mmCIF file of C-alpha atoms and ligand atoms in Angstrom:
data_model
loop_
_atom_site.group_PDB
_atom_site.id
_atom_site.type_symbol
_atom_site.label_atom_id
_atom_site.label_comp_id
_atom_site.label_asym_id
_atom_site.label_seq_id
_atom_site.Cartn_x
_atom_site.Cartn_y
_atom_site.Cartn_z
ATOM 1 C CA UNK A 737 106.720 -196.545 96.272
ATOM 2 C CA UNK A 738 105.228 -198.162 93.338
ATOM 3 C CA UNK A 739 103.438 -200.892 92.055
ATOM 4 C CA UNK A 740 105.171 -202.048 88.592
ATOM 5 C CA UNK A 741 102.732 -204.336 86.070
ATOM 6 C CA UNK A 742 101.156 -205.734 88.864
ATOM 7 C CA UNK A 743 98.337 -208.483 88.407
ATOM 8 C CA UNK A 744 96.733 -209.959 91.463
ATOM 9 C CA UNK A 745 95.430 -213.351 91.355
ATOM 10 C CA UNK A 746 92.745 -215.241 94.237
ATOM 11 C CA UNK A 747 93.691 -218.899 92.512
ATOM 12 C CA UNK A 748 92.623 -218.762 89.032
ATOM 13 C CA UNK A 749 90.445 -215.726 89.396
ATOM 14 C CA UNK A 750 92.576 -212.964 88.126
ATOM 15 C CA UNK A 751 91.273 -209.637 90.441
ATOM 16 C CA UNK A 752 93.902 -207.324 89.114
ATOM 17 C CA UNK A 753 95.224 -207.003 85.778
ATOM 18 C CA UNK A 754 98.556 -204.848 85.298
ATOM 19 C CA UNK A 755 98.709 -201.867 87.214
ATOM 20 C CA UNK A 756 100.976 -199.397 86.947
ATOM 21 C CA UNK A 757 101.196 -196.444 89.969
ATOM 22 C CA UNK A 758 103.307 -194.316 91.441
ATOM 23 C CA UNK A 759 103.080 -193.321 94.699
ATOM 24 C CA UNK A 760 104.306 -190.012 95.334
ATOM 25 C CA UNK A 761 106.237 -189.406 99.143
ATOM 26 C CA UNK A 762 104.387 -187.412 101.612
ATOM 27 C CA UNK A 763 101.327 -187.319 99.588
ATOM 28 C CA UNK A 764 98.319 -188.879 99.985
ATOM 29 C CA UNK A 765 97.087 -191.204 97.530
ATOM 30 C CA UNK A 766 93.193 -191.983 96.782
ATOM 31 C CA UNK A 767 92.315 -195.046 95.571
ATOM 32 C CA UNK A 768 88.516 -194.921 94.605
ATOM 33 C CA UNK A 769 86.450 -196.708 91.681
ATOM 34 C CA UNK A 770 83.528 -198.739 92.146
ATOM 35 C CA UNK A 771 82.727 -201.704 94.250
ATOM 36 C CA UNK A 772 84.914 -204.909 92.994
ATOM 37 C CA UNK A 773 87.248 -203.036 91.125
ATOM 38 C CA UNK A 774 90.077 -204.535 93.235
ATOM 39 C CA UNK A 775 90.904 -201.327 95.506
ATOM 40 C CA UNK A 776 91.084 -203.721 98.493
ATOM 41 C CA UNK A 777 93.096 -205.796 96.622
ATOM 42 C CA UNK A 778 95.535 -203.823 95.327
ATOM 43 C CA UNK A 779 96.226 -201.900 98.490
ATOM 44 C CA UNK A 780 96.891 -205.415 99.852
ATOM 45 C CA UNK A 781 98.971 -206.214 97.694
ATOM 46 C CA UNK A 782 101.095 -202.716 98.553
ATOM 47 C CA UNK A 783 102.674 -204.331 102.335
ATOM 48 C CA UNK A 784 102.424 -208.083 101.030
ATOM 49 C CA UNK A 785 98.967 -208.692 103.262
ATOM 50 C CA UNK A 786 97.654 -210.693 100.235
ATOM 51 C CA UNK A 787 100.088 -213.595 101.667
ATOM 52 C CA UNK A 788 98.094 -214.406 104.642
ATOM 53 C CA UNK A 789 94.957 -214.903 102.186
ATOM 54 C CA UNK A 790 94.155 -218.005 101.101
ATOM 55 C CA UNK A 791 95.182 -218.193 96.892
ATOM 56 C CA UNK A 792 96.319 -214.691 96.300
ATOM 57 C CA UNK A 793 99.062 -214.006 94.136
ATOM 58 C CA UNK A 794 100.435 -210.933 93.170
ATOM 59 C CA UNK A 795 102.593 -211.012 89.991
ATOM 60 C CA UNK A 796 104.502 -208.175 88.909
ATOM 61 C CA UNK A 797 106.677 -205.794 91.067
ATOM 62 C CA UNK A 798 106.144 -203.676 94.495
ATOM 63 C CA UNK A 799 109.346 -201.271 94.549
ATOM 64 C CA UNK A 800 110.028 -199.600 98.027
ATOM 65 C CA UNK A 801 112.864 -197.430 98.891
ATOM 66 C CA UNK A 802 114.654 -199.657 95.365
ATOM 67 C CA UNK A 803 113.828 -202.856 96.275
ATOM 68 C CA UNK A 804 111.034 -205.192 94.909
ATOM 69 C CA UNK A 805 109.165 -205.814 97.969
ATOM 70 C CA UNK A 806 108.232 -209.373 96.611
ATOM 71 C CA UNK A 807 111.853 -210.475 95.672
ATOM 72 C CA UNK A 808 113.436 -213.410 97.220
ATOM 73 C CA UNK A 809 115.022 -213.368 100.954
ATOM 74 C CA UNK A 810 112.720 -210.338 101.385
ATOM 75 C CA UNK A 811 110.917 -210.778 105.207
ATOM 76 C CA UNK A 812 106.816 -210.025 104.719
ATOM 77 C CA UNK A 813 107.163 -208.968 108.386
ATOM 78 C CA UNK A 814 110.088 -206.029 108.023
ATOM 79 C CA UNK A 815 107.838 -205.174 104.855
ATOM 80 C CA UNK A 816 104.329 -204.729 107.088
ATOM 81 C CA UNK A 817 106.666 -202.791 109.655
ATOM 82 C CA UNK A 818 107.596 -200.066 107.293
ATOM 83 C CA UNK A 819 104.214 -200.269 105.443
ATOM 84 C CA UNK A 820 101.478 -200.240 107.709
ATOM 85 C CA UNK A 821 98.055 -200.957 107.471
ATOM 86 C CA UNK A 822 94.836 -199.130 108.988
ATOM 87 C CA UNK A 823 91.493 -201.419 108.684
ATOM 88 C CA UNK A 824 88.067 -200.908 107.802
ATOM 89 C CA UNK A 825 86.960 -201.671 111.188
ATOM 90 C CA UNK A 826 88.935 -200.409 114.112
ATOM 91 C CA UNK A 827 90.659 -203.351 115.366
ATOM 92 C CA UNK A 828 92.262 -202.544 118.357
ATOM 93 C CA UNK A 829 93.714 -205.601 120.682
ATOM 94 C CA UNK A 830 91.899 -206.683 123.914
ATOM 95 C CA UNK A 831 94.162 -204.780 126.036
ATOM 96 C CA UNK A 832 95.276 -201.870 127.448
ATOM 97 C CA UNK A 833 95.330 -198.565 125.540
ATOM 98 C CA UNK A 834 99.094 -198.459 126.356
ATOM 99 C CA UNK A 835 100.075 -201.935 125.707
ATOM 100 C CA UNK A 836 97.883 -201.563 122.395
ATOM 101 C CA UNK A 837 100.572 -199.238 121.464
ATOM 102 C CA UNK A 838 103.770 -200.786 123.137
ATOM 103 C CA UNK A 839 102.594 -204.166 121.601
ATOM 104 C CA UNK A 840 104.437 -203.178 118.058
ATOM 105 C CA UNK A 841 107.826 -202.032 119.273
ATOM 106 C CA UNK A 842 108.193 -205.019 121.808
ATOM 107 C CA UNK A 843 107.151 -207.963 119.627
ATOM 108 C CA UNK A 844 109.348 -206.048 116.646
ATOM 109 C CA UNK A 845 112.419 -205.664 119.186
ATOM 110 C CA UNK A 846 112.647 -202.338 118.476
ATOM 111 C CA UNK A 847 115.447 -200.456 120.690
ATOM 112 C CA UNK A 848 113.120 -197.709 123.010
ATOM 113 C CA UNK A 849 114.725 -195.803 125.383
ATOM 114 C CA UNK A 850 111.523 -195.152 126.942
ATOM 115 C CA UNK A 851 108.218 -197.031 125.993
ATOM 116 C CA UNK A 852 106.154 -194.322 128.236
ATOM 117 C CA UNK A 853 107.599 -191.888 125.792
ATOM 118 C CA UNK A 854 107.190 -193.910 122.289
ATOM 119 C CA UNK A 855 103.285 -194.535 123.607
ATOM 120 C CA UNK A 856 103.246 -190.672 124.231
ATOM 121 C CA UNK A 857 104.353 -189.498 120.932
ATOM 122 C CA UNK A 858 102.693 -191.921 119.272
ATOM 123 C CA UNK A 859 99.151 -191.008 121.092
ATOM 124 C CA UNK A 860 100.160 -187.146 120.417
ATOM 125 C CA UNK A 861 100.874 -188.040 116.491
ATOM 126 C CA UNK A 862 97.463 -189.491 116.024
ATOM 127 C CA UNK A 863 95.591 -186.875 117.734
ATOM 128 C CA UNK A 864 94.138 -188.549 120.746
ATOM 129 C CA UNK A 865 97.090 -188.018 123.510
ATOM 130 C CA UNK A 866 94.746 -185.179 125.469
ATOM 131 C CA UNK A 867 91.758 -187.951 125.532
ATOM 132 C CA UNK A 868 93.170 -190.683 126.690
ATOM 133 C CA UNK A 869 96.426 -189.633 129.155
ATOM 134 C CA UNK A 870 94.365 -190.316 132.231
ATOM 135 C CA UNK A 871 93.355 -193.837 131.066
ATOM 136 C CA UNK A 872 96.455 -195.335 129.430
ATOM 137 C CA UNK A 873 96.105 -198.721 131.476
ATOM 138 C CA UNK A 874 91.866 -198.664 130.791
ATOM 139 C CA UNK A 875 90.417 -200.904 127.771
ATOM 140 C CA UNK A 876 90.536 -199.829 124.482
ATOM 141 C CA UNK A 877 87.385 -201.380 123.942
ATOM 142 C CA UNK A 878 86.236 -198.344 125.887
ATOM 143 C CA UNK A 879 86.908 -195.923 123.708
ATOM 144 C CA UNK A 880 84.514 -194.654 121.175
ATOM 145 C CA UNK A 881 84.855 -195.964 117.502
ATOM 146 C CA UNK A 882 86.858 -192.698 116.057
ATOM 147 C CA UNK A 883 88.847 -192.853 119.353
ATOM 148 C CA UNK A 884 89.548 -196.319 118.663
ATOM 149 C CA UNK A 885 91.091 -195.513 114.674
ATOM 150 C CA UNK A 886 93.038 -193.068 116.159
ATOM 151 C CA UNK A 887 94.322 -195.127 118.473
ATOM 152 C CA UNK A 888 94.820 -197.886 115.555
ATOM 153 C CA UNK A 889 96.941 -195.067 113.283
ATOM 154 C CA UNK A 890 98.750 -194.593 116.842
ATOM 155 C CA UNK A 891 99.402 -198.374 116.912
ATOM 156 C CA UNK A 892 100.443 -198.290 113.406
ATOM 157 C CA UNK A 893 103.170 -195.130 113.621
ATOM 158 C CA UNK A 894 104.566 -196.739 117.034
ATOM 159 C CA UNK A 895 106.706 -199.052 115.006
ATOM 160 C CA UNK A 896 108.207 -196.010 112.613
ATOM 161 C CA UNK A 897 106.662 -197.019 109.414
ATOM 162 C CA UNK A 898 107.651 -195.264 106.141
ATOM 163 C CA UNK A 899 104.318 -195.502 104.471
ATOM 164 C CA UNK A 900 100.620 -195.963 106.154
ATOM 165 C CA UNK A 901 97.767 -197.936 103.986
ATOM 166 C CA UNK A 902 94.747 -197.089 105.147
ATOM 167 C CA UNK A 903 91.596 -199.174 103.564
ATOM 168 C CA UNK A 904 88.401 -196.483 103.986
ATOM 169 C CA UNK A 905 89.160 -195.969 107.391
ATOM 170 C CA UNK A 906 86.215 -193.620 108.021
ATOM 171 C CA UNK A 907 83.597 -195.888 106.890
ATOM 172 C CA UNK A 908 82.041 -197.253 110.605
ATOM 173 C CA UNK A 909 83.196 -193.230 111.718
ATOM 174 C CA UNK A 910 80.652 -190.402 111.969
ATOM 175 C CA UNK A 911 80.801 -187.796 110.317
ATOM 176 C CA UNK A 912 82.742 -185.754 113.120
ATOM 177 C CA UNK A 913 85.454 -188.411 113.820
ATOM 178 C CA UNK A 914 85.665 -188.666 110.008
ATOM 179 C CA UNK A 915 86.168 -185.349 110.143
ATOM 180 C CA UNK A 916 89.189 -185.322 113.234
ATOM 181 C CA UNK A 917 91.000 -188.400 110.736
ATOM 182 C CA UNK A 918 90.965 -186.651 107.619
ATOM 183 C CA UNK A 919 92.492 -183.679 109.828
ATOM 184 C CA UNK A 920 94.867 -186.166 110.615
ATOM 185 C CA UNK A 921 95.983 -187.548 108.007
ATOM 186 C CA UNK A 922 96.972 -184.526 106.451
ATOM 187 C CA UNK A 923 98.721 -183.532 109.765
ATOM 188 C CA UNK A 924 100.635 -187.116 108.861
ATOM 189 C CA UNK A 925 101.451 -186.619 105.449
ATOM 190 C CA UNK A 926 104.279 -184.261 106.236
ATOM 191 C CA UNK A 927 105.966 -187.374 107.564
ATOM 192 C CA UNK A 928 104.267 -190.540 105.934
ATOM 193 C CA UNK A 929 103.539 -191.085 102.094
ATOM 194 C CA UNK A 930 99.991 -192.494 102.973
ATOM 195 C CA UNK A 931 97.573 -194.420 100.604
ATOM 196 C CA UNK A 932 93.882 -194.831 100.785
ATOM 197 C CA UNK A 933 90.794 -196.144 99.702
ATOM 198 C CA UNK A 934 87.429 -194.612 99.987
ATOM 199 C CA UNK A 935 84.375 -194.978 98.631
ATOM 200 C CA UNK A 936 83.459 -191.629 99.888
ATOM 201 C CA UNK A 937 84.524 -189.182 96.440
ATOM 202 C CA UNK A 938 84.373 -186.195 98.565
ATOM 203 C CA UNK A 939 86.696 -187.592 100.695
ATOM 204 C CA UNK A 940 89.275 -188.128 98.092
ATOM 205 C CA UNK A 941 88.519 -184.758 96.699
ATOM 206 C CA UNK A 942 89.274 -183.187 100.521
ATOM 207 C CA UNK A 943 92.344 -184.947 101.735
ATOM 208 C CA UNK A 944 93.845 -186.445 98.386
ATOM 209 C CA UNK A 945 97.011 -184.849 96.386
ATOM 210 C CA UNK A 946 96.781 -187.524 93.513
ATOM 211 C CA UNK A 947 93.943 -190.041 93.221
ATOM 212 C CA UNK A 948 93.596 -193.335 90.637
ATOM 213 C CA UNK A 949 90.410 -193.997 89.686
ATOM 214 C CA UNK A 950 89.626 -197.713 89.051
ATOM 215 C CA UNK A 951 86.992 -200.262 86.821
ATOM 216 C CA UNK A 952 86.237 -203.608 86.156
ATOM 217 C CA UNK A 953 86.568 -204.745 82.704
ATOM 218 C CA UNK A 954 85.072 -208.212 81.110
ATOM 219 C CA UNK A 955 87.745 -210.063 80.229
ATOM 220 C CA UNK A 956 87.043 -211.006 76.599
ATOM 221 C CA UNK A 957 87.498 -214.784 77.318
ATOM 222 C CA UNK A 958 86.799 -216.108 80.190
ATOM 223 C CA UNK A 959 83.721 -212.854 80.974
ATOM 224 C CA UNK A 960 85.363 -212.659 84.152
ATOM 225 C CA UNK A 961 85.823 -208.601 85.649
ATOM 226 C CA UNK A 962 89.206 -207.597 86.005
ATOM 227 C CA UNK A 963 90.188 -204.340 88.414
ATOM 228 C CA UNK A 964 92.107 -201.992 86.038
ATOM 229 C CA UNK A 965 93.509 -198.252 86.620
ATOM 230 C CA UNK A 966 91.657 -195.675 84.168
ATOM 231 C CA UNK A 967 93.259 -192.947 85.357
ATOM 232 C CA UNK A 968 95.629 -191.164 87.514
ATOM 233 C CA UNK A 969 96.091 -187.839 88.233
ATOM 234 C CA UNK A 970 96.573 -184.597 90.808
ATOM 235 C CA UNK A 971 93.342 -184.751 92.279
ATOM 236 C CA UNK A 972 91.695 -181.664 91.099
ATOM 237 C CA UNK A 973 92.694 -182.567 87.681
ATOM 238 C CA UNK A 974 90.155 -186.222 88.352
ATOM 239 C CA UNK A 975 87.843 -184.420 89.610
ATOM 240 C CA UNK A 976 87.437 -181.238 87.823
ATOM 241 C CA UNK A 977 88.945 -182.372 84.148
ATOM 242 C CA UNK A 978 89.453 -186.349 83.965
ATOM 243 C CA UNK A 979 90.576 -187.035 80.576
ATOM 244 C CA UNK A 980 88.219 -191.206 80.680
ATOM 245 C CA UNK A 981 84.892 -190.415 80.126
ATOM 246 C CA UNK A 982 84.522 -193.315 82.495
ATOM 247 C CA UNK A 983 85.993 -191.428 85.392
ATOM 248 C CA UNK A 984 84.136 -188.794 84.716
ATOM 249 C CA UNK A 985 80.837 -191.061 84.376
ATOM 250 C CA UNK A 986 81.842 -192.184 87.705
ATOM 251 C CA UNK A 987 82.729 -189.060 89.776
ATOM 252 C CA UNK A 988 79.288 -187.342 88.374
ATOM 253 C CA UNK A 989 77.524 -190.400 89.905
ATOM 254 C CA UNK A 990 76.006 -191.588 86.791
ATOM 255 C CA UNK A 991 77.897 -195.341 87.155
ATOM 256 C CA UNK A 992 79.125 -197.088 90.196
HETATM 257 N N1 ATP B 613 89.766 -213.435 99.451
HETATM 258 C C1 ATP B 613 89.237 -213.409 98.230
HETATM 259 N N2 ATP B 613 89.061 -214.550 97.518
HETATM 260 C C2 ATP B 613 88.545 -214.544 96.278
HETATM 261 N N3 ATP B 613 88.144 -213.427 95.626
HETATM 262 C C3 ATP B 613 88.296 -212.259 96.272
HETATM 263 C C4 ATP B 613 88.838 -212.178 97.596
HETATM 264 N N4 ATP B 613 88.857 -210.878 97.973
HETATM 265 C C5 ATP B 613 88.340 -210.186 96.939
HETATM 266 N N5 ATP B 613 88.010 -210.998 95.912
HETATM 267 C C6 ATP B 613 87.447 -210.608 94.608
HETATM 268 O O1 ATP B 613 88.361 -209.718 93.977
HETATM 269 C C7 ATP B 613 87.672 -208.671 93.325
HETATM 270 C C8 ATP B 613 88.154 -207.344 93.873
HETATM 271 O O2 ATP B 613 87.739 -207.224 95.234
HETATM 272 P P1 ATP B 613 88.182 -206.002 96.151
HETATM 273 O O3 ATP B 613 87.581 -206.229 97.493
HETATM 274 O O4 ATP B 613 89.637 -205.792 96.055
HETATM 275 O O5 ATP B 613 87.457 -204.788 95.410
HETATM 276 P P2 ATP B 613 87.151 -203.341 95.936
HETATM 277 O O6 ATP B 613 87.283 -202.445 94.764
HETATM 278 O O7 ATP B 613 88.001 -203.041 97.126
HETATM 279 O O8 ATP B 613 85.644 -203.482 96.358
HETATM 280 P P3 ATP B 613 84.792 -202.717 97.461
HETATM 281 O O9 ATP B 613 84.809 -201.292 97.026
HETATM 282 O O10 ATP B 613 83.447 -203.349 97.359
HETATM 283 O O11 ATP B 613 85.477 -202.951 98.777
HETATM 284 C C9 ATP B 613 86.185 -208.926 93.546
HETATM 285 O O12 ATP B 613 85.688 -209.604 92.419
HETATM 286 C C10 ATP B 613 86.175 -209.808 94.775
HETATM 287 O O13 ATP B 613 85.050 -210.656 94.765
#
């Protein structure tokens, strides 16, 4: 996947200005930078979520598997199938643990031969299968907050998606179910390309292959701060020997 030239836009209010990123299958991506810099908004941008917010626009090109994801006849639905999304927050639906999971392939049509199996395999690929097996028709709401991203990542592999997006998915997590989803997600990167942003830089240093460190910049008009890339890069090489001096301001802690 990649994002070609891509500027993001909330109305006139231009968040993103013309990215360029590559991102690399079965690896995990970082996305980190300082707050505003448009990480949200640019990982939005990667499964076409911007279109359900009000006045975003995303100009320039999204390439999946060949294919501008933001071309013409292109369904934003088949494109949030194969690129999934993992929240902040965990969001799981008021319902069952099961049906939480089953929800995807049924409202997607997908052909199952048996949904007791898909919710299996899906609750054994996201690490919480042992948990919860006694309590598949209990509330997810009763699970614990790293239970319940697990069982969100579940949700989102249940409908066989090519990529996962997660946007800092540890943040409400303490530091052991951090720990158990970082596990994870390199478990999942054998079979997932998987993008994330954190603000956490020793997270990206831990679980990251490659990782693009973002700023703001003052647009020389209109004074309004733009979200460009500085720098991309295998991981240790942003960490250890960034070639900005900003990125290196910024992983030493002395901005952001
Ligand atoms: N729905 C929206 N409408 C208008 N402006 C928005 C919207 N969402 C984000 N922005 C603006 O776009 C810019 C980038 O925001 P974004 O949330 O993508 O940054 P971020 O790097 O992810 O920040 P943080 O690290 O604080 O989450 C900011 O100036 C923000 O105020």
């Amino acid at each position: 996947m990649s994002a070609q030239d891509v500027d993001i836009y909330y109305g006139e209010f231009r968040a993103v200005t013309g990215v360029d990123l590559d991102f690399g299958k079965n690896e995990i991506t970082a996305l980190i930078g300082p707050s505003g810099c448009g990480k949200s908004t640019l990982l939005r941008s990667l499964n076409r979520m911007n279109d359900l917010v009000e006045g975003a626009r995303v100009e320039g090109k999204v390439m999946f598997l060949d294919q501008d994801i933001y071309a013409k006849g292109v369904d934003p639905i088949e494109v949030r199938r194969r690129i999934g999304m993992v929240f902040q927050k965990p969001n799981p639906f008021p319902k069952s643990i099961y049906d939480n999971i089953a929800y995807g392939p049924r409202v997607t049509g997908m052909k199952v031969d048996s949904m007791d199996d898909l919710v299996e395999e899906a609750l054994t690929r996201a690490a919480l299968w042992g948990e919860v097996k006694d309590k598949l028709k209990q509330s997810a709401f009763g699970l614990s907050g790293g239970q319940q991203q697990r069982l969100c990542i579940a949700r989102t592999i249940a409908v066989e998606p090519d990529v996962i997006l997660m946007d800092e998915p540890c943040s409400a997590l303490d530091p052991i179910a951090t720990m158990r989803i970082e596990d994870l997600m390199r478990e999942l990167r054998d079979d997932y390309t998987i993008v994330i942003v954190t603000h956490n830089m020793q997270q990206a240093a831990r679980v990251a292959d490659r990782t693009a460190f973002f700023t703001a910049l003052a647009d020389e008009t209109s004074g309004d701060r733009t979200g460009v890339l500085v720098e991309y890069g295998q991981t240790s090489q942003i960490f250890e020997n960034p070639r900005d001096q900003r990125t290196e301001d910024y992983i030493s802690g002395r901005f952001g």
